[in-house]
Amino acid sequence: MLDLRLAKGISYSFVEKVAVSLIGIFQLVVAVRFIPSADLGRLAIVQSLIGFVALFSGSNLGNSLLHHQESDVRVLGSLFRIQISIGIGLYLLTVLLSIPFSLFYNEPALSQIVPFMGLSFLLSSLSSMNSALWYKEMKFRELSLVTVFSAVVGFSATVFLLVNGYGLWAIVWGGLLRMGLASILLLYFGPLSISAIFLSAKNISVRHHLKFSGFQTADSLLIFFSTQLDIFVIGKMLGPETVGQYDIIKRLLQKPIRLLNPMVTRVFLPIMAKAYPLKFKLRELYVNQMGIILGLNLPFFVLSSFYAPEIIHLVLGETYCTPSLILSFRIFCAYFMVYAVQNPLGTLIVSSGKVKSSLLYNLKIALFLPVLLLIVSLKGSLVYIVFTMFIFQFFMIQVAFFWLVKPSIEIGWMAYMKVLLFPLTLAMLAFSISKLVNSIFDVSANDSLFLGLALGGGGYFLLHVAFGSSLYFLLKTYWKQSKFS
């Protein structure tokens, strides 16, 4: 059953995610008023390089700690040394890459920015072990406090520097201050002190941790490339205008998954890791996690599909309200409904240790999807491409079930699909009623959308209450415990 740890953990994650997102939005709003667009473009180029190099940062060592439930302080000390060594190595790599990187883009300023941005690898290497240990011990409150406090201080410093004319460097120094402060706080208050790096490594083996981390890093690389390949193929075959339309609707519909899902998965992961290898317990937790994630995601996609013309007109403007884009938007809604089923797989992979199987699974996607998109793009239609991605994604969740899910938690296919069909049925019913009410009263487009949101959203919640879903139980548990605690 869901308990208070989950409810409180998700609430702390929610507050942290919202706070950091709002700080990011405010910083962007301020930055565009003080930094020329050319400098913002240079910053985006540097961040793309740092983001790619960060895939090799060794952060997956933290996931290995979760899976193996590591507590030996000498092993932790050895991993801490390895993490710091990786941080130093990646910093030196960014310094070496800074000059050829700036020559490639013909931007001399990049050779000055990249080495300073690369300091983030040194700073994060000092704190990542303590962050993983707090995560393992489910200290979500402490992690959220450190993250939000550091973000607020970094944002304040950035605004101060912007107002005083530091331009692009205000973003650089503010970001480094945020990461540095977080590292200091985690080192000071965390369970592992800096002295752990001097502990003897005699008769200590960390090979299993390095193997686990290596598979996850390779897996992350495959995911990184496979999520970018569609943009590359469509842009090459159909041109910048089509890929621009594709990217806009894709990023718009990705928002709820990127905002909501990490709040849930980061809380379930350490609990699931502790439950392993008890498959019945792992199955119960994973099903509850899927129920909550799908319960949060599916109403958004059903609403978006039912009210596609109204949403596109409101968010993107009249020029995007073409029959082809509206149909593509609706198919993309179906694609992300299926994707939402697969999205929480990461917690199961880490907790059960099936990183090698996950690597092979993502290798299949990276090999087959580009070829499939290349063939379909010859039709020259965005609708064909999006529909192909939906069919491919639906097929791959069947593969994921038999390849990854069933061996890990021993669940039947019908029981697995029931987790998807339950919230989908509730969402379809609630928003169908809202659409019917809108058609009866013949309201305007914008009023129709907001009325549909109010009626459909309210009806969806009431249906969850009536059927006693895991999402409703989570909210009820937190409300009762917080009320009397």
Short mmCIF file of N, CA and C in Angstrom, two decimals, residues 67-231:
data_model
loop_
_atom_site.label_atom_id
_atom_site.label_comp_id
_atom_site.label_asym_id
_atom_site.label_seq_id
_atom_site.Cartn_x
_atom_site.Cartn_y
_atom_site.Cartn_z
N HIS A 67 20.75 0.43 -6.19
CA HIS A 67 20.45 -0.97 -6.53
C HIS A 67 21.13 -1.93 -5.56
N HIS A 68 22.41 -1.69 -5.29
CA HIS A 68 23.16 -2.61 -4.43
C HIS A 68 23.02 -2.30 -2.94
N GLN A 69 22.30 -1.20 -2.62
CA GLN A 69 22.10 -0.80 -1.22
C GLN A 69 23.44 -0.76 -0.47
N GLU A 70 24.41 -0.11 -1.10
CA GLU A 70 25.77 -0.06 -0.57
C GLU A 70 25.84 0.79 0.70
N SER A 71 26.54 0.28 1.72
CA SER A 71 26.69 1.04 2.97
C SER A 71 28.11 0.97 3.53
N ASP A 72 28.99 0.15 2.94
CA ASP A 72 30.37 0.03 3.40
C ASP A 72 31.10 1.34 3.14
N VAL A 73 31.57 1.97 4.21
CA VAL A 73 32.15 3.31 4.07
C VAL A 73 33.43 3.28 3.25
N ARG A 74 34.17 2.15 3.26
CA ARG A 74 35.40 2.06 2.45
C ARG A 74 35.06 1.98 0.96
N VAL A 75 33.99 1.27 0.62
CA VAL A 75 33.53 1.23 -0.77
C VAL A 75 33.06 2.61 -1.21
N LEU A 76 32.33 3.28 -0.31
CA LEU A 76 31.85 4.63 -0.62
C LEU A 76 33.03 5.58 -0.83
N GLY A 77 34.06 5.42 0.00
CA GLY A 77 35.25 6.25 -0.15
C GLY A 77 35.94 6.03 -1.49
N SER A 78 36.02 4.76 -1.92
CA SER A 78 36.62 4.44 -3.22
C SER A 78 35.80 5.04 -4.36
N LEU A 79 34.50 4.92 -4.26
CA LEU A 79 33.62 5.49 -5.29
C LEU A 79 33.71 7.02 -5.30
N PHE A 80 33.88 7.61 -4.12
CA PHE A 80 34.03 9.06 -4.01
C PHE A 80 35.29 9.50 -4.76
N ARG A 81 36.39 8.75 -4.57
CA ARG A 81 37.64 9.07 -5.28
C ARG A 81 37.45 8.96 -6.79
N ILE A 82 36.76 7.90 -7.21
CA ILE A 82 36.51 7.71 -8.64
C ILE A 82 35.66 8.86 -9.19
N GLN A 83 34.64 9.27 -8.42
CA GLN A 83 33.77 10.35 -8.86
C GLN A 83 34.54 11.66 -9.02
N ILE A 84 35.40 11.96 -8.07
CA ILE A 84 36.21 13.18 -8.16
C ILE A 84 37.18 13.09 -9.34
N SER A 85 37.77 11.92 -9.55
CA SER A 85 38.69 11.73 -10.69
C SER A 85 37.96 11.95 -12.01
N ILE A 86 36.72 11.44 -12.10
CA ILE A 86 35.93 11.65 -13.32
C ILE A 86 35.64 13.14 -13.51
N GLY A 87 35.31 13.83 -12.41
CA GLY A 87 35.04 15.27 -12.47
C GLY A 87 36.25 16.05 -12.98
N ILE A 88 37.43 15.71 -12.47
CA ILE A 88 38.67 16.37 -12.91
C ILE A 88 38.93 16.06 -14.39
N GLY A 89 38.74 14.78 -14.77
CA GLY A 89 38.97 14.38 -16.16
C GLY A 89 38.04 15.10 -17.13
N LEU A 90 36.77 15.21 -16.77
CA LEU A 90 35.80 15.88 -17.65
C LEU A 90 36.08 17.38 -17.73
N TYR A 91 36.54 17.96 -16.62
CA TYR A 91 36.89 19.39 -16.66
C TYR A 91 38.06 19.61 -17.62
N LEU A 92 39.11 18.77 -17.51
CA LEU A 92 40.26 18.90 -18.42
C LEU A 92 39.84 18.67 -19.86
N LEU A 93 38.88 17.75 -20.08
CA LEU A 93 38.38 17.49 -21.44
C LEU A 93 37.69 18.73 -22.01
N THR A 94 36.87 19.39 -21.20
CA THR A 94 36.19 20.60 -21.70
C THR A 94 37.19 21.71 -22.00
N VAL A 95 38.24 21.80 -21.19
CA VAL A 95 39.28 22.81 -21.46
C VAL A 95 39.95 22.51 -22.80
N LEU A 96 40.27 21.23 -23.04
CA LEU A 96 40.91 20.84 -24.30
C LEU A 96 39.98 21.06 -25.50
N LEU A 97 38.68 20.84 -25.30
CA LEU A 97 37.72 20.98 -26.39
C LEU A 97 37.36 22.44 -26.68
N SER A 98 37.66 23.33 -25.74
CA SER A 98 37.18 24.71 -25.87
C SER A 98 37.69 25.41 -27.14
N ILE A 99 38.97 25.20 -27.47
CA ILE A 99 39.52 25.88 -28.65
C ILE A 99 38.98 25.29 -29.96
N PRO A 100 39.04 23.95 -30.17
CA PRO A 100 38.45 23.42 -31.42
C PRO A 100 36.93 23.68 -31.51
N PHE A 101 36.27 23.70 -30.37
CA PHE A 101 34.84 23.98 -30.35
C PHE A 101 34.57 25.40 -30.83
N SER A 102 35.37 26.36 -30.35
CA SER A 102 35.18 27.76 -30.77
C SER A 102 35.56 27.95 -32.23
N LEU A 103 36.58 27.21 -32.72
CA LEU A 103 36.97 27.29 -34.12
C LEU A 103 35.88 26.71 -35.03
N PHE A 104 35.24 25.63 -34.60
CA PHE A 104 34.18 25.00 -35.39
C PHE A 104 33.03 25.96 -35.61
N TYR A 105 32.66 26.71 -34.57
CA TYR A 105 31.55 27.66 -34.67
C TYR A 105 32.01 29.06 -35.09
N ASN A 106 33.34 29.22 -35.23
CA ASN A 106 33.91 30.53 -35.56
C ASN A 106 33.47 31.59 -34.55
N GLU A 107 33.53 31.20 -33.28
CA GLU A 107 33.15 32.09 -32.18
C GLU A 107 34.26 32.08 -31.13
N PRO A 108 35.22 33.00 -31.21
CA PRO A 108 36.34 33.01 -30.25
C PRO A 108 35.90 33.09 -28.79
N ALA A 109 34.74 33.72 -28.53
CA ALA A 109 34.29 33.88 -27.14
C ALA A 109 34.00 32.55 -26.47
N LEU A 110 33.68 31.51 -27.27
CA LEU A 110 33.36 30.21 -26.69
C LEU A 110 34.56 29.60 -25.98
N SER A 111 35.78 29.89 -26.46
CA SER A 111 36.99 29.33 -25.83
C SER A 111 37.19 29.88 -24.42
N GLN A 112 36.59 31.02 -24.11
CA GLN A 112 36.67 31.58 -22.75
C GLN A 112 35.54 31.06 -21.87
N ILE A 113 34.36 30.86 -22.46
CA ILE A 113 33.19 30.45 -21.67
C ILE A 113 33.26 28.98 -21.28
N VAL A 114 33.67 28.11 -22.23
CA VAL A 114 33.62 26.67 -22.00
C VAL A 114 34.42 26.23 -20.77
N PRO A 115 35.68 26.69 -20.57
CA PRO A 115 36.42 26.23 -19.39
C PRO A 115 35.74 26.59 -18.06
N PHE A 116 35.11 27.75 -18.01
CA PHE A 116 34.41 28.13 -16.77
C PHE A 116 33.15 27.30 -16.57
N MET A 117 32.42 27.04 -17.64
CA MET A 117 31.24 26.18 -17.53
C MET A 117 31.65 24.77 -17.14
N GLY A 118 32.83 24.35 -17.58
CA GLY A 118 33.32 23.01 -17.25
C GLY A 118 33.62 22.81 -15.77
N LEU A 119 33.77 23.92 -15.03
CA LEU A 119 33.97 23.80 -13.57
C LEU A 119 32.79 23.11 -12.89
N SER A 120 31.65 23.09 -13.56
CA SER A 120 30.47 22.43 -12.98
C SER A 120 30.74 20.95 -12.73
N PHE A 121 31.60 20.32 -13.54
CA PHE A 121 31.92 18.90 -13.34
C PHE A 121 32.72 18.69 -12.06
N LEU A 122 33.63 19.62 -11.76
CA LEU A 122 34.39 19.54 -10.51
C LEU A 122 33.46 19.71 -9.31
N LEU A 123 32.57 20.69 -9.38
CA LEU A 123 31.67 20.97 -8.26
C LEU A 123 30.69 19.83 -8.03
N SER A 124 30.10 19.31 -9.09
CA SER A 124 29.12 18.24 -8.92
C SER A 124 29.77 16.95 -8.43
N SER A 125 31.04 16.72 -8.78
CA SER A 125 31.72 15.50 -8.32
C SER A 125 31.90 15.49 -6.80
N LEU A 126 31.92 16.66 -6.18
CA LEU A 126 32.08 16.75 -4.74
C LEU A 126 30.79 16.43 -3.98
N SER A 127 29.67 16.55 -4.65
CA SER A 127 28.39 16.41 -3.95
C SER A 127 27.55 15.22 -4.39
N SER A 128 27.88 14.61 -5.53
CA SER A 128 26.98 13.60 -6.10
C SER A 128 26.84 12.36 -5.21
N MET A 129 27.90 11.98 -4.49
CA MET A 129 27.82 10.80 -3.63
C MET A 129 26.88 11.05 -2.45
N ASN A 130 27.01 12.20 -1.81
CA ASN A 130 26.12 12.52 -0.69
C ASN A 130 24.68 12.70 -1.16
N SER A 131 24.51 13.25 -2.35
CA SER A 131 23.16 13.39 -2.90
C SER A 131 22.54 12.01 -3.10
N ALA A 132 23.33 11.06 -3.65
CA ALA A 132 22.82 9.70 -3.87
C ALA A 132 22.52 9.00 -2.54
N LEU A 133 23.35 9.23 -1.52
CA LEU A 133 23.13 8.59 -0.21
C LEU A 133 21.88 9.14 0.46
N TRP A 134 21.67 10.44 0.39
CA TRP A 134 20.43 11.02 0.93
C TRP A 134 19.22 10.49 0.16
N TYR A 135 19.40 10.36 -1.13
CA TYR A 135 18.34 9.82 -1.98
C TYR A 135 18.02 8.38 -1.56
N LYS A 136 19.07 7.59 -1.34
CA LYS A 136 18.92 6.20 -0.90
C LYS A 136 18.20 6.11 0.44
N GLU A 137 18.49 7.08 1.32
CA GLU A 137 17.86 7.10 2.65
C GLU A 137 16.52 7.82 2.65
N MET A 138 16.06 8.24 1.45
CA MET A 138 14.76 8.90 1.25
C MET A 138 14.63 10.21 2.03
N LYS A 139 15.73 10.97 2.10
CA LYS A 139 15.70 12.28 2.75
C LYS A 139 15.35 13.35 1.71
N PHE A 140 14.11 13.27 1.22
CA PHE A 140 13.68 14.17 0.15
C PHE A 140 13.55 15.60 0.64
N ARG A 141 13.18 15.77 1.89
CA ARG A 141 13.03 17.13 2.44
C ARG A 141 14.37 17.85 2.42
N GLU A 142 15.43 17.17 2.89
CA GLU A 142 16.76 17.78 2.93
C GLU A 142 17.28 18.09 1.52
N LEU A 143 17.07 17.13 0.59
CA LEU A 143 17.51 17.35 -0.78
C LEU A 143 16.80 18.53 -1.42
N SER A 144 15.49 18.62 -1.18
CA SER A 144 14.71 19.72 -1.75
C SER A 144 15.14 21.07 -1.17
N LEU A 145 15.40 21.11 0.13
CA LEU A 145 15.84 22.35 0.77
C LEU A 145 17.16 22.84 0.18
N VAL A 146 18.11 21.92 0.03
CA VAL A 146 19.42 22.29 -0.53
C VAL A 146 19.25 22.79 -1.97
N THR A 147 18.46 22.08 -2.77
CA THR A 147 18.28 22.43 -4.17
C THR A 147 17.61 23.80 -4.33
N VAL A 148 16.52 24.01 -3.59
CA VAL A 148 15.77 25.27 -3.72
C VAL A 148 16.58 26.44 -3.17
N PHE A 149 17.21 26.25 -2.00
CA PHE A 149 18.00 27.33 -1.41
C PHE A 149 19.15 27.73 -2.33
N SER A 150 19.86 26.74 -2.88
CA SER A 150 20.97 27.04 -3.79
C SER A 150 20.47 27.75 -5.05
N ALA A 151 19.31 27.32 -5.55
CA ALA A 151 18.74 27.95 -6.75
C ALA A 151 18.37 29.40 -6.50
N VAL A 152 17.80 29.67 -5.32
CA VAL A 152 17.41 31.04 -4.98
C VAL A 152 18.64 31.94 -4.86
N VAL A 153 19.69 31.45 -4.19
CA VAL A 153 20.92 32.24 -4.05
C VAL A 153 21.57 32.47 -5.41
N GLY A 154 21.64 31.41 -6.24
CA GLY A 154 22.22 31.55 -7.57
C GLY A 154 21.44 32.52 -8.43
N PHE A 155 20.11 32.46 -8.35
CA PHE A 155 19.26 33.39 -9.11
C PHE A 155 19.47 34.83 -8.65
N SER A 156 19.53 35.04 -7.35
CA SER A 156 19.74 36.40 -6.80
C SER A 156 21.07 36.97 -7.27
N ALA A 157 22.11 36.13 -7.24
CA ALA A 157 23.43 36.59 -7.70
C ALA A 157 23.41 36.90 -9.19
N THR A 158 22.72 36.07 -9.97
CA THR A 158 22.63 36.28 -11.42
C THR A 158 21.96 37.61 -11.74
N VAL A 159 20.84 37.89 -11.06
CA VAL A 159 20.11 39.15 -11.29
C VAL A 159 20.98 40.34 -10.89
N PHE A 160 21.67 40.23 -9.76
CA PHE A 160 22.55 41.32 -9.30
C PHE A 160 23.63 41.61 -10.34
N LEU A 161 24.25 40.53 -10.86
CA LEU A 161 25.31 40.71 -11.85
C LEU A 161 24.77 41.24 -13.18
N LEU A 162 23.57 40.80 -13.56
CA LEU A 162 22.96 41.31 -14.78
C LEU A 162 22.69 42.81 -14.69
N VAL A 163 22.13 43.22 -13.58
CA VAL A 163 21.81 44.64 -13.38
C VAL A 163 23.08 45.49 -13.39
N ASN A 164 24.20 44.88 -12.96
CA ASN A 164 25.46 45.62 -12.90
C ASN A 164 26.32 45.44 -14.16
N GLY A 165 25.69 44.93 -15.23
CA GLY A 165 26.34 44.95 -16.54
C GLY A 165 27.28 43.81 -16.87
N TYR A 166 27.18 42.67 -16.17
CA TYR A 166 28.08 41.56 -16.45
C TYR A 166 27.62 40.70 -17.63
N GLY A 167 26.41 40.95 -18.12
CA GLY A 167 25.92 40.27 -19.32
C GLY A 167 25.91 38.76 -19.22
N LEU A 168 26.46 38.10 -20.24
CA LEU A 168 26.48 36.64 -20.32
C LEU A 168 27.17 36.01 -19.12
N TRP A 169 28.21 36.66 -18.62
CA TRP A 169 28.97 36.09 -17.49
C TRP A 169 28.14 36.04 -16.21
N ALA A 170 27.09 36.83 -16.13
CA ALA A 170 26.21 36.76 -14.96
C ALA A 170 25.57 35.38 -14.86
N ILE A 171 25.16 34.82 -16.02
CA ILE A 171 24.58 33.47 -16.05
C ILE A 171 25.62 32.43 -15.64
N VAL A 172 26.84 32.59 -16.14
CA VAL A 172 27.92 31.64 -15.85
C VAL A 172 28.25 31.64 -14.35
N TRP A 173 28.52 32.85 -13.80
CA TRP A 173 28.91 32.94 -12.39
C TRP A 173 27.74 32.57 -11.46
N GLY A 174 26.53 32.96 -11.83
CA GLY A 174 25.38 32.60 -11.00
C GLY A 174 25.16 31.10 -10.96
N GLY A 175 25.35 30.42 -12.10
CA GLY A 175 25.20 28.96 -12.14
C GLY A 175 26.26 28.25 -11.33
N LEU A 176 27.51 28.74 -11.43
CA LEU A 176 28.59 28.13 -10.64
C LEU A 176 28.39 28.35 -9.15
N LEU A 177 27.88 29.53 -8.76
CA LEU A 177 27.60 29.79 -7.36
C LEU A 177 26.52 28.82 -6.85
N ARG A 178 25.49 28.61 -7.65
CA ARG A 178 24.42 27.67 -7.26
C ARG A 178 24.97 26.27 -7.03
N MET A 179 25.78 25.79 -7.98
CA MET A 179 26.34 24.45 -7.84
C MET A 179 27.35 24.36 -6.71
N GLY A 180 28.15 25.40 -6.55
CA GLY A 180 29.14 25.41 -5.47
C GLY A 180 28.48 25.40 -4.10
N LEU A 181 27.45 26.20 -3.93
CA LEU A 181 26.73 26.25 -2.65
C LEU A 181 26.08 24.91 -2.34
N ALA A 182 25.46 24.30 -3.34
CA ALA A 182 24.84 22.98 -3.14
C ALA A 182 25.88 21.95 -2.74
N SER A 183 27.06 21.99 -3.36
CA SER A 183 28.12 21.04 -3.03
C SER A 183 28.62 21.23 -1.60
N ILE A 184 28.78 22.50 -1.18
CA ILE A 184 29.23 22.78 0.19
C ILE A 184 28.22 22.28 1.21
N LEU A 185 26.95 22.54 0.96
CA LEU A 185 25.89 22.11 1.89
C LEU A 185 25.81 20.60 1.98
N LEU A 186 25.91 19.92 0.84
CA LEU A 186 25.84 18.46 0.84
C LEU A 186 27.08 17.85 1.49
N LEU A 187 28.23 18.46 1.29
CA LEU A 187 29.45 17.96 1.95
C LEU A 187 29.39 18.16 3.46
N TYR A 188 28.83 19.30 3.89
CA TYR A 188 28.79 19.64 5.32
C TYR A 188 27.74 18.81 6.06
N PHE A 189 26.55 18.72 5.49
CA PHE A 189 25.45 18.06 6.18
C PHE A 189 25.26 16.59 5.77
N GLY A 190 25.88 16.19 4.66
CA GLY A 190 25.69 14.83 4.16
C GLY A 190 26.41 13.79 5.00
N PRO A 191 26.11 12.51 4.76
CA PRO A 191 26.69 11.43 5.57
C PRO A 191 28.15 11.12 5.27
N LEU A 192 28.65 11.55 4.11
CA LEU A 192 30.02 11.21 3.69
C LEU A 192 30.87 12.47 3.65
N SER A 193 31.90 12.52 4.50
CA SER A 193 32.77 13.69 4.53
C SER A 193 33.88 13.56 3.50
N ILE A 194 34.57 14.65 3.23
CA ILE A 194 35.64 14.66 2.24
C ILE A 194 36.78 13.74 2.66
N SER A 195 36.90 13.47 3.98
CA SER A 195 37.97 12.60 4.47
C SER A 195 37.80 11.16 4.00
N ALA A 196 36.61 10.81 3.50
CA ALA A 196 36.36 9.44 3.04
C ALA A 196 37.25 9.06 1.87
N ILE A 197 37.73 10.06 1.11
CA ILE A 197 38.58 9.75 -0.05
C ILE A 197 39.94 9.20 0.38
N PHE A 198 40.31 9.37 1.66
CA PHE A 198 41.61 8.91 2.13
C PHE A 198 41.53 7.54 2.80
N LEU A 199 40.33 6.94 2.87
CA LEU A 199 40.19 5.62 3.47
C LEU A 199 40.88 4.57 2.62
N SER A 200 41.40 3.54 3.27
CA SER A 200 42.12 2.48 2.57
C SER A 200 41.19 1.71 1.64
N ALA A 201 41.69 1.39 0.45
CA ALA A 201 40.90 0.62 -0.52
C ALA A 201 41.38 -0.83 -0.59
N LYS A 202 42.19 -1.24 0.38
CA LYS A 202 42.74 -2.60 0.39
C LYS A 202 41.62 -3.62 0.53
N ASN A 203 41.66 -4.65 -0.31
CA ASN A 203 40.66 -5.73 -0.30
C ASN A 203 39.24 -5.24 -0.59
N ILE A 204 39.15 -4.11 -1.26
CA ILE A 204 37.84 -3.56 -1.61
C ILE A 204 37.65 -3.65 -3.13
N SER A 205 36.51 -4.15 -3.56
CA SER A 205 36.20 -4.24 -4.99
C SER A 205 34.98 -3.37 -5.30
N VAL A 206 35.14 -2.54 -6.32
CA VAL A 206 34.02 -1.70 -6.77
C VAL A 206 33.67 -2.03 -8.22
N ARG A 207 34.16 -3.19 -8.70
CA ARG A 207 33.95 -3.54 -10.09
C ARG A 207 32.46 -3.62 -10.44
N HIS A 208 31.66 -4.19 -9.52
CA HIS A 208 30.23 -4.33 -9.80
C HIS A 208 29.55 -2.97 -9.93
N HIS A 209 30.02 -1.97 -9.16
CA HIS A 209 29.46 -0.62 -9.28
C HIS A 209 29.86 0.02 -10.62
N LEU A 210 31.12 -0.17 -11.01
CA LEU A 210 31.59 0.41 -12.27
C LEU A 210 30.91 -0.25 -13.47
N LYS A 211 30.67 -1.56 -13.38
CA LYS A 211 29.99 -2.27 -14.46
C LYS A 211 28.56 -1.76 -14.61
N PHE A 212 27.86 -1.62 -13.48
CA PHE A 212 26.49 -1.11 -13.47
C PHE A 212 26.45 0.29 -14.07
N SER A 213 27.36 1.15 -13.61
CA SER A 213 27.40 2.54 -14.09
C SER A 213 27.75 2.60 -15.58
N GLY A 214 28.65 1.71 -16.03
CA GLY A 214 29.05 1.69 -17.43
C GLY A 214 27.89 1.34 -18.34
N PHE A 215 27.09 0.33 -17.95
CA PHE A 215 25.91 -0.03 -18.75
C PHE A 215 24.91 1.12 -18.79
N GLN A 216 24.72 1.78 -17.65
CA GLN A 216 23.76 2.89 -17.63
C GLN A 216 24.23 4.08 -18.45
N THR A 217 25.53 4.34 -18.44
CA THR A 217 26.07 5.44 -19.25
C THR A 217 25.87 5.15 -20.74
N ALA A 218 26.17 3.91 -21.16
CA ALA A 218 25.94 3.53 -22.55
C ALA A 218 24.46 3.62 -22.90
N ASP A 219 23.61 3.22 -21.95
CA ASP A 219 22.16 3.32 -22.15
C ASP A 219 21.72 4.77 -22.33
N SER A 220 22.28 5.66 -21.50
CA SER A 220 21.95 7.08 -21.58
C SER A 220 22.38 7.67 -22.92
N LEU A 221 23.54 7.23 -23.42
CA LEU A 221 24.00 7.71 -24.73
C LEU A 221 23.05 7.29 -25.84
N LEU A 222 22.60 6.04 -25.79
CA LEU A 222 21.65 5.56 -26.80
C LEU A 222 20.35 6.34 -26.74
N ILE A 223 19.86 6.59 -25.52
CA ILE A 223 18.62 7.36 -25.37
C ILE A 223 18.81 8.78 -25.89
N PHE A 224 19.96 9.39 -25.58
CA PHE A 224 20.26 10.75 -26.04
C PHE A 224 20.23 10.83 -27.56
N PHE A 225 20.88 9.88 -28.24
CA PHE A 225 20.94 9.91 -29.69
C PHE A 225 19.59 9.55 -30.31
N SER A 226 18.90 8.55 -29.74
CA SER A 226 17.63 8.13 -30.33
C SER A 226 16.56 9.20 -30.20
N THR A 227 16.63 10.03 -29.14
CA THR A 227 15.65 11.11 -28.98
C THR A 227 15.96 12.31 -29.87
N GLN A 228 17.18 12.37 -30.41
CA GLN A 228 17.54 13.46 -31.31
C GLN A 228 17.50 13.06 -32.78
N LEU A 229 17.49 11.75 -33.05
CA LEU A 229 17.57 11.28 -34.43
C LEU A 229 16.35 11.65 -35.26
N ASP A 230 15.17 11.70 -34.63
CA ASP A 230 13.96 12.04 -35.38
C ASP A 230 14.07 13.46 -35.94
N ILE A 231 14.61 14.39 -35.13
CA ILE A 231 14.81 15.77 -35.59
C ILE A 231 15.78 15.81 -36.77
#
